[in-house]
Structure formats: C-alpha cells, structure tokens
Short mmCIF file of C-alpha atoms in Angstrom, two decimals:
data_model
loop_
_atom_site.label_atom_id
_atom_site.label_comp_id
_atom_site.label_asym_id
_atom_site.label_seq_id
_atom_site.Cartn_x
_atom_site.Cartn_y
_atom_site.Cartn_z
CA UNK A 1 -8.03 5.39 34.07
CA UNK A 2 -11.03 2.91 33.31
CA UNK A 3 -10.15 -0.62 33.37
CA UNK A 4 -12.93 -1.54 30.18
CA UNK A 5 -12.72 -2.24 26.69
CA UNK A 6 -15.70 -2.34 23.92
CA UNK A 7 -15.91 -3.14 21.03
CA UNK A 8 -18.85 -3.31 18.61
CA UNK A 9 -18.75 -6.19 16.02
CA UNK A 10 -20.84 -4.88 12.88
CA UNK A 11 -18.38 -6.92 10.24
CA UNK A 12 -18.88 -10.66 9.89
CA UNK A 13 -16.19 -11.20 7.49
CA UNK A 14 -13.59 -13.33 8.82
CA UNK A 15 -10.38 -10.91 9.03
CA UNK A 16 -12.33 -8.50 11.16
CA UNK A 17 -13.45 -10.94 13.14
CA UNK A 18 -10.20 -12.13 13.57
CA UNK A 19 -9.08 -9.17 14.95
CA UNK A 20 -11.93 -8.23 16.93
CA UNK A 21 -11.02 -11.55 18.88
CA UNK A 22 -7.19 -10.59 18.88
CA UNK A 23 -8.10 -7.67 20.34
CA UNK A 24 -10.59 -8.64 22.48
CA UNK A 25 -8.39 -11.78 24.21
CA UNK A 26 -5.55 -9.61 24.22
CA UNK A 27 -7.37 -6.74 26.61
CA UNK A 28 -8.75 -9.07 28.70
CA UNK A 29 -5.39 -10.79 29.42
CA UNK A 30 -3.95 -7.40 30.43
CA UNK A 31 -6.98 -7.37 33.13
CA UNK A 32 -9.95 -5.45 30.95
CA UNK A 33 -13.25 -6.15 31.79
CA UNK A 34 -14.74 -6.41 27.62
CA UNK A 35 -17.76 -6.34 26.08
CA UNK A 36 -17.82 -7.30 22.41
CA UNK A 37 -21.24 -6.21 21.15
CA UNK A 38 -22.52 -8.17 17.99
CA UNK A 39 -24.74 -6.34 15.58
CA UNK A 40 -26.23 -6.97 11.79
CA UNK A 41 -23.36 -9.12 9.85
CA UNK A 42 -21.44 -9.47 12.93
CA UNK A 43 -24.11 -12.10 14.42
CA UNK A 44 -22.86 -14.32 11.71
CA UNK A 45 -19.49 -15.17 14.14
CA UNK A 46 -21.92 -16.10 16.65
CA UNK A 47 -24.21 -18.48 14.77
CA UNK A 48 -24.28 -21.95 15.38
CA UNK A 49 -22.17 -24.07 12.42
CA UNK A 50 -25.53 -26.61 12.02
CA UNK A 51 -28.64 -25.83 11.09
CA UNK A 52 -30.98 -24.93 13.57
CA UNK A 53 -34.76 -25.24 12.14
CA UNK A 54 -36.82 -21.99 13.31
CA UNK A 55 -40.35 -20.30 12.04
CA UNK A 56 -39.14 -17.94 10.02
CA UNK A 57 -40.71 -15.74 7.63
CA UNK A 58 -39.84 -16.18 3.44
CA UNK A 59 -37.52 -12.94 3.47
CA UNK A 60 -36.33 -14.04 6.67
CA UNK A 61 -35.36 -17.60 5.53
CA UNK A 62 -33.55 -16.03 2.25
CA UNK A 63 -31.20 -14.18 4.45
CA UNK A 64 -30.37 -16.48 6.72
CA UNK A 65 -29.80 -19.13 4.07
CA UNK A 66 -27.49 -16.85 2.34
CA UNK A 67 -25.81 -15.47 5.45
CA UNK A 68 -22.86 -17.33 6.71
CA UNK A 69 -23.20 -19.74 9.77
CA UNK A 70 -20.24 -19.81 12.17
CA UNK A 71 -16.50 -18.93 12.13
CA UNK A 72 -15.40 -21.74 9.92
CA UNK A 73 -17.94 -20.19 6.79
CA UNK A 74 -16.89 -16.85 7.07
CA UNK A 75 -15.56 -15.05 3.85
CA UNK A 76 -12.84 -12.56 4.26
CA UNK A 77 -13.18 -8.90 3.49
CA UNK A 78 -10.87 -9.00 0.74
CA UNK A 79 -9.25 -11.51 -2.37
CA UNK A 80 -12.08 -13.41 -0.62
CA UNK A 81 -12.77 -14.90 -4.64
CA UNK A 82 -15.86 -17.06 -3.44
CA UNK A 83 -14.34 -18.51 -0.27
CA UNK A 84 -10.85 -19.50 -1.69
CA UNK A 85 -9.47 -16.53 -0.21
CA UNK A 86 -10.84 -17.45 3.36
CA UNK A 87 -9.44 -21.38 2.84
CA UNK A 88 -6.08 -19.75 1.94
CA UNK A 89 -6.19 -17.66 5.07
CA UNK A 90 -7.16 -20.10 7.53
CA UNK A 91 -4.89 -22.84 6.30
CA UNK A 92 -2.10 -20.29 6.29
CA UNK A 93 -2.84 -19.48 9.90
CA UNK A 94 -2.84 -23.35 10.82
CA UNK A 95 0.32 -24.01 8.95
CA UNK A 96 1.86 -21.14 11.16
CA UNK A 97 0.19 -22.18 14.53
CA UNK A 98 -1.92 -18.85 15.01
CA UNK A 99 -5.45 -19.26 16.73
CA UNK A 100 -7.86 -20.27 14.87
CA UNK A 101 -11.65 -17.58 15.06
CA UNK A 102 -12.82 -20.50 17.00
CA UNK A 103 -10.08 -21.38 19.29
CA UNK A 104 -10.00 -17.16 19.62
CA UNK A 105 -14.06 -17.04 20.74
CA UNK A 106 -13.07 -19.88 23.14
CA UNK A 107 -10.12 -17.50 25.12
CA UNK A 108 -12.42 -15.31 25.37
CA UNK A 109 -15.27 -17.14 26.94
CA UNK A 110 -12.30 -18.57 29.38
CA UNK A 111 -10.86 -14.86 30.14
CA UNK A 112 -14.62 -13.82 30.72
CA UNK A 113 -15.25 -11.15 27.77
CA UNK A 114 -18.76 -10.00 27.98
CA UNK A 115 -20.48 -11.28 24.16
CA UNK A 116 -23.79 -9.47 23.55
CA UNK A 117 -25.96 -9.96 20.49
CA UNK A 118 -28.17 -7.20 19.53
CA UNK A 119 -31.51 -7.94 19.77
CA UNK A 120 -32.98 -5.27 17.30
CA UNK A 121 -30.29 -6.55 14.52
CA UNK A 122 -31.49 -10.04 15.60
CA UNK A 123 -35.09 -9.16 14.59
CA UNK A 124 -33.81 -7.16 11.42
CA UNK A 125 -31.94 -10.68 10.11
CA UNK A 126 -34.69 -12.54 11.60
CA UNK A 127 -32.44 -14.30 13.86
CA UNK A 128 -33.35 -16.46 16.56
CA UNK A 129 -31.38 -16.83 20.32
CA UNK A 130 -31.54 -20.47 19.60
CA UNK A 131 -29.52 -20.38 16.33
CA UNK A 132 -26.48 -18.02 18.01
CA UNK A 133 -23.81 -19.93 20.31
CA UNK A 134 -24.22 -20.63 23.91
CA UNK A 135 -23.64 -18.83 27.15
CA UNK A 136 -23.61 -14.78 25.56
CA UNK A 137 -26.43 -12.18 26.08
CA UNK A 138 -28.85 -10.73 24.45
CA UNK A 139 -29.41 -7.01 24.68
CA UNK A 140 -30.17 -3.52 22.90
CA UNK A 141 -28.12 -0.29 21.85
CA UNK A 142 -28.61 1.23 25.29
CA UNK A 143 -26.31 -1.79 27.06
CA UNK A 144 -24.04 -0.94 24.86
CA UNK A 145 -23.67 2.75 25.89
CA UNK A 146 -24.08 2.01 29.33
CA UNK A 147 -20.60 -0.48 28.61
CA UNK A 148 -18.92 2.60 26.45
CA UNK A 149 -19.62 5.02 28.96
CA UNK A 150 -17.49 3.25 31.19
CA UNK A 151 -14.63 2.36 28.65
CA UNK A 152 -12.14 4.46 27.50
CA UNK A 153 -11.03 2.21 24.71
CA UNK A 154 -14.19 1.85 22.18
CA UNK A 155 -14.29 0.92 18.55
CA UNK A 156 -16.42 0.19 16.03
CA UNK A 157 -15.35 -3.12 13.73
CA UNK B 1 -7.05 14.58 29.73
CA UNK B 2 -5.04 12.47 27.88
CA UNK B 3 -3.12 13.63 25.07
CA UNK B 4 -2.41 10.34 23.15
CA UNK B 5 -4.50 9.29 19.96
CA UNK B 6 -4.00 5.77 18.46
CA UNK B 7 -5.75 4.74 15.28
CA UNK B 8 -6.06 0.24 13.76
CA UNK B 9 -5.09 0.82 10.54
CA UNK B 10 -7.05 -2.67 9.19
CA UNK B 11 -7.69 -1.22 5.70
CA UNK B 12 -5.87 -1.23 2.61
CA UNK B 13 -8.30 1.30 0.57
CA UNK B 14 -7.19 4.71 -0.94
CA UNK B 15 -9.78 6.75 0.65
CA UNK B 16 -9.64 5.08 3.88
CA UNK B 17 -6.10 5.45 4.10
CA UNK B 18 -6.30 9.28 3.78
CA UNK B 19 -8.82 9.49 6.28
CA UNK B 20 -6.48 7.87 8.43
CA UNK B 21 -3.36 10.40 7.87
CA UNK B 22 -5.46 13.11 7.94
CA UNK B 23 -6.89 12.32 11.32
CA UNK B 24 -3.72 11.24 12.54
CA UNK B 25 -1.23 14.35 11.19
CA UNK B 26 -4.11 16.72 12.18
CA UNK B 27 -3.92 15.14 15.42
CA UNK B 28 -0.14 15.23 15.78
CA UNK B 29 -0.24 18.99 14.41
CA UNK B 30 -2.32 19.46 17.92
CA UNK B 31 -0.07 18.68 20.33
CA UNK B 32 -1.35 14.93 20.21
CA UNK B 33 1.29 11.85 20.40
CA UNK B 34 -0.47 10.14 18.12
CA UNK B 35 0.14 6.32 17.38
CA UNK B 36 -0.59 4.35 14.16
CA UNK B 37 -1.09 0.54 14.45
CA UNK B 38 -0.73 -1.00 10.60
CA UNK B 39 -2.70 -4.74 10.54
CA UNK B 40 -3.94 -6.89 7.94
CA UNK B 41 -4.27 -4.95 4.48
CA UNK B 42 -3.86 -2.21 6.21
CA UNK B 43 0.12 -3.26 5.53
CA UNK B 44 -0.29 -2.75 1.82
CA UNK B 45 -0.12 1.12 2.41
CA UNK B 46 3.02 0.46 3.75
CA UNK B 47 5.16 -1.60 1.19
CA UNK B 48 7.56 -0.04 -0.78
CA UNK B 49 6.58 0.59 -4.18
CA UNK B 50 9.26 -1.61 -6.23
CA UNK B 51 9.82 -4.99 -5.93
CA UNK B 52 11.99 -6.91 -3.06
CA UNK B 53 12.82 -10.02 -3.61
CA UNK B 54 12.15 -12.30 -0.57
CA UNK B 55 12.06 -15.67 0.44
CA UNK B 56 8.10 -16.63 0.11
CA UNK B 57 5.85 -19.76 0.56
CA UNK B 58 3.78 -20.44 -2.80
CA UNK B 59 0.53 -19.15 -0.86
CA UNK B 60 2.53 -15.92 0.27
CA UNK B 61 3.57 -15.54 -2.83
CA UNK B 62 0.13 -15.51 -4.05
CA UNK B 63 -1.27 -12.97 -1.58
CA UNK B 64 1.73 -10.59 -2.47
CA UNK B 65 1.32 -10.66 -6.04
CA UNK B 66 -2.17 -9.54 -5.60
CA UNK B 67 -2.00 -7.13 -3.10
CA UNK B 68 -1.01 -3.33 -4.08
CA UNK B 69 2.45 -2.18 -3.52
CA UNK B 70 2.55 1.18 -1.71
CA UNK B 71 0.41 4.48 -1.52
CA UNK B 72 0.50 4.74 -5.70
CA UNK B 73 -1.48 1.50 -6.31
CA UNK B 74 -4.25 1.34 -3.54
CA UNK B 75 -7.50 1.21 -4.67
CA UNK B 76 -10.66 3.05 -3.27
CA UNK B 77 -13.29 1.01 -1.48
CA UNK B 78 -16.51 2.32 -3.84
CA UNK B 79 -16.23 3.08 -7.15
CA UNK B 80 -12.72 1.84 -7.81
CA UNK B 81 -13.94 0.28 -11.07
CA UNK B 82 -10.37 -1.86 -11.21
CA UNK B 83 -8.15 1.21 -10.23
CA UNK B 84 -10.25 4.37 -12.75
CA UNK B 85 -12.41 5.14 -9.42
CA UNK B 86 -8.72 5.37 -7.08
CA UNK B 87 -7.20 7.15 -10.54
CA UNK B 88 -10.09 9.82 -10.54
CA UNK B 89 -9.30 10.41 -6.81
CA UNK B 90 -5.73 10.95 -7.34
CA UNK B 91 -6.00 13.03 -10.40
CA UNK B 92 -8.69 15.13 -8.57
CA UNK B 93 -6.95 16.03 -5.38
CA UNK B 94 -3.88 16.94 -6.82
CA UNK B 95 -5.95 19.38 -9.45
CA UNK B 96 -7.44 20.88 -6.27
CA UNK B 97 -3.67 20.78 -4.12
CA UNK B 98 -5.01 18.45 -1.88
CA UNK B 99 -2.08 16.93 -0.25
CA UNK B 100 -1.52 12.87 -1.68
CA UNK B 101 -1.67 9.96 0.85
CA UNK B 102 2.75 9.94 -0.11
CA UNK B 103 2.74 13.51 1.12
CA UNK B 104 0.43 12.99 4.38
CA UNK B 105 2.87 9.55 5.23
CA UNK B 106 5.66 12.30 5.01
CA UNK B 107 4.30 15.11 6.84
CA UNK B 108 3.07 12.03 9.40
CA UNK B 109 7.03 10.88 10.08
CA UNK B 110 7.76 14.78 10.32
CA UNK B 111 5.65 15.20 13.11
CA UNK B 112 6.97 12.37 14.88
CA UNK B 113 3.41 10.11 14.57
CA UNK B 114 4.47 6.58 15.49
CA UNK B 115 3.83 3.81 12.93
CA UNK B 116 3.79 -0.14 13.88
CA UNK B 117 3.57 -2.80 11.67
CA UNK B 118 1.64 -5.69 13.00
CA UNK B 119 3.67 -8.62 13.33
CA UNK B 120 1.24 -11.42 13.38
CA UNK B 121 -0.67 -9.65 10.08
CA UNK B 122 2.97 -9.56 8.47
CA UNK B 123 3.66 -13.45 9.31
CA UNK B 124 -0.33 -14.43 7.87
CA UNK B 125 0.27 -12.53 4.82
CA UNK B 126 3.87 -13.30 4.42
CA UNK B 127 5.21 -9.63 4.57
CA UNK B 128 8.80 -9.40 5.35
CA UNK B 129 10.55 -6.49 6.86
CA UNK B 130 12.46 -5.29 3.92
CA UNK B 131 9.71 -5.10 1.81
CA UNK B 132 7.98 -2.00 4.22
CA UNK B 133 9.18 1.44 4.24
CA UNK B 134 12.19 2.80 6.49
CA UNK B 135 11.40 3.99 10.00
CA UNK B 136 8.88 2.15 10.93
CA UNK B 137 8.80 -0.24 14.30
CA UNK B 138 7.38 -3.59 14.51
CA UNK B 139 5.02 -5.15 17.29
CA UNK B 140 1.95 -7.34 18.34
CA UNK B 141 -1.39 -6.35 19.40
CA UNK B 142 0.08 -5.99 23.68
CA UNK B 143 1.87 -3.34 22.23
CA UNK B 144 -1.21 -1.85 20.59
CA UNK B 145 -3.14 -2.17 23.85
CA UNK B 146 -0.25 -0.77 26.01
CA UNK B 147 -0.75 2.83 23.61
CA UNK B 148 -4.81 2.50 23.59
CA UNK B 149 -4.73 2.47 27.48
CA UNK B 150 -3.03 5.86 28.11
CA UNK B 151 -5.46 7.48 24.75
CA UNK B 152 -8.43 9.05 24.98
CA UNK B 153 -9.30 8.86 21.21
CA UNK B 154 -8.83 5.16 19.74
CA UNK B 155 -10.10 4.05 16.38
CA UNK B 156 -10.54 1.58 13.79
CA UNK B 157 -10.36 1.77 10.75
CA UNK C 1 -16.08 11.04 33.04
CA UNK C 2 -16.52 13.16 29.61
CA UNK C 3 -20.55 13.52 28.68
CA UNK C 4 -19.31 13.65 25.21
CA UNK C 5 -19.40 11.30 22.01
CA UNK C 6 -18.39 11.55 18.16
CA UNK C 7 -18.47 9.63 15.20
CA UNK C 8 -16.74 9.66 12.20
CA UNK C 9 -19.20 8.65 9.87
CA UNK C 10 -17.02 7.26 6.49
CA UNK C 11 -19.29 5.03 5.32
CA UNK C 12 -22.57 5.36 2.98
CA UNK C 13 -24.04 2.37 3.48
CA UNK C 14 -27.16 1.89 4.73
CA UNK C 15 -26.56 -0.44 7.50
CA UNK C 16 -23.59 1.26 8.55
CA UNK C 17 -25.56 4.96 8.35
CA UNK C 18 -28.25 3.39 10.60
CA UNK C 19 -26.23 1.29 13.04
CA UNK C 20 -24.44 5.44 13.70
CA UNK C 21 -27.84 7.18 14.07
CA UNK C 22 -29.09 4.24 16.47
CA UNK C 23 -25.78 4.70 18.60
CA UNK C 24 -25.80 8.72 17.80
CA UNK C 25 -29.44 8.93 18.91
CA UNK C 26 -29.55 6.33 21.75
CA UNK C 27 -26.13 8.45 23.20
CA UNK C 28 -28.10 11.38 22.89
CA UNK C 29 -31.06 10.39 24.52
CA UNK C 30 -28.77 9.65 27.55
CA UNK C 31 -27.62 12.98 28.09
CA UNK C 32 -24.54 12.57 26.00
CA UNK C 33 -23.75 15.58 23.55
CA UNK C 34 -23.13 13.68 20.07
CA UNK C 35 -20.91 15.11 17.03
CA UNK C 36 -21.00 12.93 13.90
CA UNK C 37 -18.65 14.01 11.46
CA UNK C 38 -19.44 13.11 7.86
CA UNK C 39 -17.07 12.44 5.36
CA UNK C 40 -16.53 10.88 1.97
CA UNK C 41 -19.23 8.22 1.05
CA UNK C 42 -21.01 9.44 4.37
CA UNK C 43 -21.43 12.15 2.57
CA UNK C 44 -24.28 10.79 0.63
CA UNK C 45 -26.39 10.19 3.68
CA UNK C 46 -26.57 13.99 3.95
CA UNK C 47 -27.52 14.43 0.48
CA UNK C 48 -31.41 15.62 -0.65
CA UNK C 49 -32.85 13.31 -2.73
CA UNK C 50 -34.22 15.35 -5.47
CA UNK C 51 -31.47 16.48 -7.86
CA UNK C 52 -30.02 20.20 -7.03
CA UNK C 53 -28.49 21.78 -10.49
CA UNK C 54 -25.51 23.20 -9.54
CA UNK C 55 -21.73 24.03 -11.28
CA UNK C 56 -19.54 20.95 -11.63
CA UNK C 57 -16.43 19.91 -13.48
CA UNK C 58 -17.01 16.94 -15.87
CA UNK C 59 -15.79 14.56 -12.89
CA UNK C 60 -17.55 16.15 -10.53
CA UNK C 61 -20.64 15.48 -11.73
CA UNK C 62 -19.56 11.80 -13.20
CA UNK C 63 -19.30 11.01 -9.02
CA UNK C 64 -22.36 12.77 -8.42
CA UNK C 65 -24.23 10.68 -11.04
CA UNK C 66 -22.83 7.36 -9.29
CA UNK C 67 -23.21 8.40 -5.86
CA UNK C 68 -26.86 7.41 -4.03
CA UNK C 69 -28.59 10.78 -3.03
CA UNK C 70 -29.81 10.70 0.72
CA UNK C 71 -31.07 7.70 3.11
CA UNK C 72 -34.06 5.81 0.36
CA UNK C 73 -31.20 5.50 -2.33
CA UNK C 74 -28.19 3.74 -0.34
CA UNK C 75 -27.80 0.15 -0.46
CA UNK C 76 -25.92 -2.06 2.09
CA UNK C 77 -22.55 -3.28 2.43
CA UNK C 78 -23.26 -6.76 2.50
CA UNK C 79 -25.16 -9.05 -0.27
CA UNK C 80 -26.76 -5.66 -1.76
CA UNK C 81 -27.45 -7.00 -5.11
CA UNK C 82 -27.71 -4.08 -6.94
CA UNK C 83 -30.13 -2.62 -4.52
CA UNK C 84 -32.87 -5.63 -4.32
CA UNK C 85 -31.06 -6.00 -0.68
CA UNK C 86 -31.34 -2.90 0.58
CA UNK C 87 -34.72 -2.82 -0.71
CA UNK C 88 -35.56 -5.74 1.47
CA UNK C 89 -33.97 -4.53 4.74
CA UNK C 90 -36.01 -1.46 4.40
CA UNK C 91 -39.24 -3.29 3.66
CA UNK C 92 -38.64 -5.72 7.06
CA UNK C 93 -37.36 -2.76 9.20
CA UNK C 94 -40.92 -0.99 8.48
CA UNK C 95 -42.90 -4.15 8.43
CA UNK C 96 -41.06 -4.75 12.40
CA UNK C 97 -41.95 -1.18 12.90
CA UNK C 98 -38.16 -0.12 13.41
CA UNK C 99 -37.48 3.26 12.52
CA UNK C 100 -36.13 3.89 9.19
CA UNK C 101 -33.05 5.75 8.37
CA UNK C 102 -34.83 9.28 7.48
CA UNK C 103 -36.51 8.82 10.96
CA UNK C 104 -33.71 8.17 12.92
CA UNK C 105 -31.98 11.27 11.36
CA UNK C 106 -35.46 13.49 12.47
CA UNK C 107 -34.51 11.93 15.95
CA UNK C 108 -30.63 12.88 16.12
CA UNK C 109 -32.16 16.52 15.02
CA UNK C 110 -34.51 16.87 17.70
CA UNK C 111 -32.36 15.37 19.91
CA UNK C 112 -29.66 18.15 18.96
CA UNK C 113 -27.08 15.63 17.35
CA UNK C 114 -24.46 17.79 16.04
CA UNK C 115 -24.13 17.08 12.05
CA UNK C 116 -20.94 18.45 10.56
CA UNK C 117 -20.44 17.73 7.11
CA UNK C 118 -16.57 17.30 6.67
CA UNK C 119 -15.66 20.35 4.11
CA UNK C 120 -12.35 18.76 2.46
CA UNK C 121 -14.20 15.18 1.50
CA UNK C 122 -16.93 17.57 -0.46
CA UNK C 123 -14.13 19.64 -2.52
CA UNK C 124 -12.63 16.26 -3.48
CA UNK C 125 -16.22 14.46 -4.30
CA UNK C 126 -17.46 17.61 -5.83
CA UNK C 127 -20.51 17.89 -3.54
CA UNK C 128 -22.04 21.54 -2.92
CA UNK C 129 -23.84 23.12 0.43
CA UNK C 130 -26.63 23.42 -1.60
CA UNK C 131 -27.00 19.70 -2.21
CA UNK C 132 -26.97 18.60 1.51
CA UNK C 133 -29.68 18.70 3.83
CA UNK C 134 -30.75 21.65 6.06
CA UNK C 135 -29.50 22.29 9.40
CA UNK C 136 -26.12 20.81 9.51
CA UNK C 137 -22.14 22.26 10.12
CA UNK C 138 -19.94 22.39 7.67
CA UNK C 139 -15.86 22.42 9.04
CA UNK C 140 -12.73 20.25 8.75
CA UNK C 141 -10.85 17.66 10.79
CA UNK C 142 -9.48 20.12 13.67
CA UNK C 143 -13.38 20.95 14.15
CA UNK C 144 -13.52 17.15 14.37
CA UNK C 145 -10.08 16.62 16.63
CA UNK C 146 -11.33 18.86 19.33
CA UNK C 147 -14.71 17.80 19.57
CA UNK C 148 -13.35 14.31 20.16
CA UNK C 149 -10.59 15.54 22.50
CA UNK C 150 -13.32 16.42 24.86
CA UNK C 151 -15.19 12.68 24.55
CA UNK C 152 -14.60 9.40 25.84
CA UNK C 153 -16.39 7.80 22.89
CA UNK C 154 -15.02 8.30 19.98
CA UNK C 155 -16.04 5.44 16.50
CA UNK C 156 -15.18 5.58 12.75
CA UNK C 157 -17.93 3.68 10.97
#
C-alpha cells in the first residue's frame, strides 16, 4: 500500500480550503508523505495578506485586485452573502476552538506537506512567486502526476 | 486490488448529491464496501425533513434556518433559479422513472454503504444528532483517512 | 502500480473543463490510459456548437436553451460576470500562447483519451447523440465503476 496522499486545490473559497487543510494535516499525522497542488482560484490560499507591488499587465491587475489575498479574505462557497457568511464561519470556528485556515497551513508546513503552486495557472492569473507565501514550490501539471502516480489517495478540491 | 470505495460528500447540491448515490450504490451493487463521508453542506442531504427542536447558538440558528432540510429541499448548483431549476430536475426524473436522491439514500442503506457524519462540520454548523436521519455513524476526518487508506477509488465531491 | 486514470467530469465550467483535459492529456502523454466520464453540466463541454434540431419535450429544450453549447460558450466558476470573465481568460490564455480548451480536447483525441458521455445525465438533461461531438462512448456508471476499479487515479471535477 503507498504511503502518499494528493490533493489538488482548484477551489479558493474558504470551506474547501478548510478541508483541504483538514485533510491534508490529518494524512500527514498518520505518516503520509502529501502534496497539496494549488491551481487557478486555489492560489488565492497561498497569496500573501499585503500587497505585494508587481508589473503586471491591465487584465492582469483587474484580476488580481478582485481576487482574494490570503486565508483571512476568503469567501465561502456558500450563504457566503458578500463576506458575512465567511465572518460568521470563522468567528464560529474561534468561539469553538477549531484551527483557524492559517493556523491549518502552518501544521502543515510543521508536518512537512509538500505545497506546489502551478506555474501555468500562475501565468493564467498573472501571478507572481513573490506575491504567494514562503517556503512552497513552484511546478507544472506533470509534478503533479508524477506525485499521483505514487498515491493511492488523490482528489480533486 | 482493493475492493473499498470512499467518496467526501462536501456538497449540499441536488445534482451533486445524486451523482454521489449513484456512484456509491452502483459501487456497492459491485461487490464494493463502499464508504460515504458527509462534511460541511454536504450534511444538509442528511437532515431530516421536519423540524427538531434543539438547543442552538443565535449564529447556529441562523445557518440552520437557511440551510435545506433533507433530500426534498436541496437545490441544484446551475440553474436552480431559487428552487424552479432543482423543481424541473425532480419533476423530470420521476416522469422518466429515474430513481429520486430519497430512493438512492434507501437503496444505499440496503446495500449496506456506510454513511458518516462529520463531526467537526456538525459542531461549525451547529448540527445536532437528532436532527440527521437514523442509522447513520458519526466521526472525524482520522476516521475518514483510516477508510481512504485501504480504497482504491477515493473522491470528492 | 495500475497505468490507469479516470475522471468524472461533473462540471461545465470552463476552468474546471480545462484544468481535466490538462491533467487528462498530461496523464496520457505519460503512458497512462485516461477515461473521463462526462456527466451532467460536463455534458455541455461535449456539445457542438452550432444548434442540432432535434425532438424535445418543452423542458427539454427550456435546459437546452440555457445550457452553453461546447468549449467557446462556457463561462467560469469564479467572478464570470455574465461571460465578460470567461471572455477574458480565453483572450490571456491565447495571448500566453496556452492551449485553449478546443485544443486540448484535439490533444486528449490524438492522444486516445477515452470520452464517455454518461447516458443517464443526457435522458435527464434532454441532450441527444446527435448533439455531442464525434468520436466519443456513450455508457452508464458501471462502464464508469470498472474503468476506475482498474486505476489508481481516480478525480470528480
């Protein structure tokens, strides 16, 4: 039985990603070896909360200025109602003492999950490595098969 | 070859639902031991259609009152045009005697499928027991991962 | 280890269609024998974009008239805006010279990408044989089930 665990992150709304993590931590505390992949909205998680100023092109500026930066601007998939419904959730999850996105991506740098950003979804957004969190990697769809093909626990989020 | 299936039941839509029950009674109808793992709205499919009065917090008060009760009041994830799109769909595949999302959960329990309720999901949305159907067992995500290992077929969904 | 790979193609977005034909093609070019499975708003990825007259019950063909026919009509699942959106992520993805969606789906051909068209999603949405593209399966979940009983990597996007 194969000891690894991928998942691709193509969601950046907050309850997915909240999951993703959950499930992600979870594996690796049971001794997976995981690769979370990050593609199109998903590189939202793994963008830096303050502005980082890059060259980018006009379309390229209009989607990143509407696009979400971080875990803590994240809408929910759902009853999200312009943000309230992401407030509600994470204050609920406070109030109840349940991990926090961010305290989530922080277990699992600290259990050693493997992050990846996709680089073609990167140029897509118009993305830049300096914008997206520290300390993950950058690579294409062929990484990420290379990962699966050794997993025999994949989904797609 | 493994003969164990487990499917993340994460969404709360009509159609998605379906796909789920079909996969997973088609599945079980194989041979497979197929395991359902209920999370986030993906709970909704499971409450019990009438009311049960419960001791809530104001916020999970909110979040029940807004989310659908049971297979009869899901709505579809295109088109649901505040419930005529998930009405259509009903009204459609029982004209053609295409088995309901109530009859798949049925055939599902009949063929021994195992459904958990995700006890972390149930304490952020304030979902008690008593308000989800009979026969159903409730568990965290270690649980989850402890089915997923010994599957060859996991998804998300 | 299995040389196999399916997806369940749910979706009819465009991001979500062409994040599965960049993992369907890129598994393919590896060796890997690929099944996507396409079923209710994935559907619509399948479909030829000039209209096909054919028999339909008045709700048949209401769906039809709402649903996107083929790859240049879908919009994406995030900040769409009635299309403008989508319109823009095709118009970077060619300006980058990244393939577009049709493209990608002339790859998974050539590349013998098994397209099966899921038969019970096209009763219930009304779709006929005649309205899908060339070249592709049509069959039901068992087709589905064993196909993925033989992979290792197995998504629902």
């Amino acid at each position: 039985m194969s000891d690894k665990s991928t998942i691709i992150v193509f969601s950046g709304d907050l309850d997915k990603a909240i999951a993703s993590f959950i499930i992600a931590t979870g594996a690796a505390a049971m001794g997976k070896q995981v690769t979370m992949f990050f593609t199109f909205w998903g590189l939202n998680i793994l963008r830096k909360d303050q502005y980082v100023p890059t060259k980018k092109s006009f379309l390229e500026n209009m989607f990143a200025k509407m696009m979400p930066r971080g875990p803590e601007k994240l809408g929910i998939s759902k009853m999200n109602f312009g943000g309230i419904g992401a407030k509600m959730m994470r204050y609920i999850m406070r109030k109840k003492n349940i991990a926090s996105l961010a305290e989530l991506m922080q277990t699992a740098k600290e259990l050693d999950v493997k992050i990846i950003a996709c680089a073609m979804s990167m140029d897509v957004l118009g993305i830049k490595e300096e914008e997206l969190i520290d300390g993950i990697e950058y690579a294409g769809v062929a990484t990420y098969l290379a990962e699966a093909d050794e997993s025999n626990h994949n989904l797609f989020i």
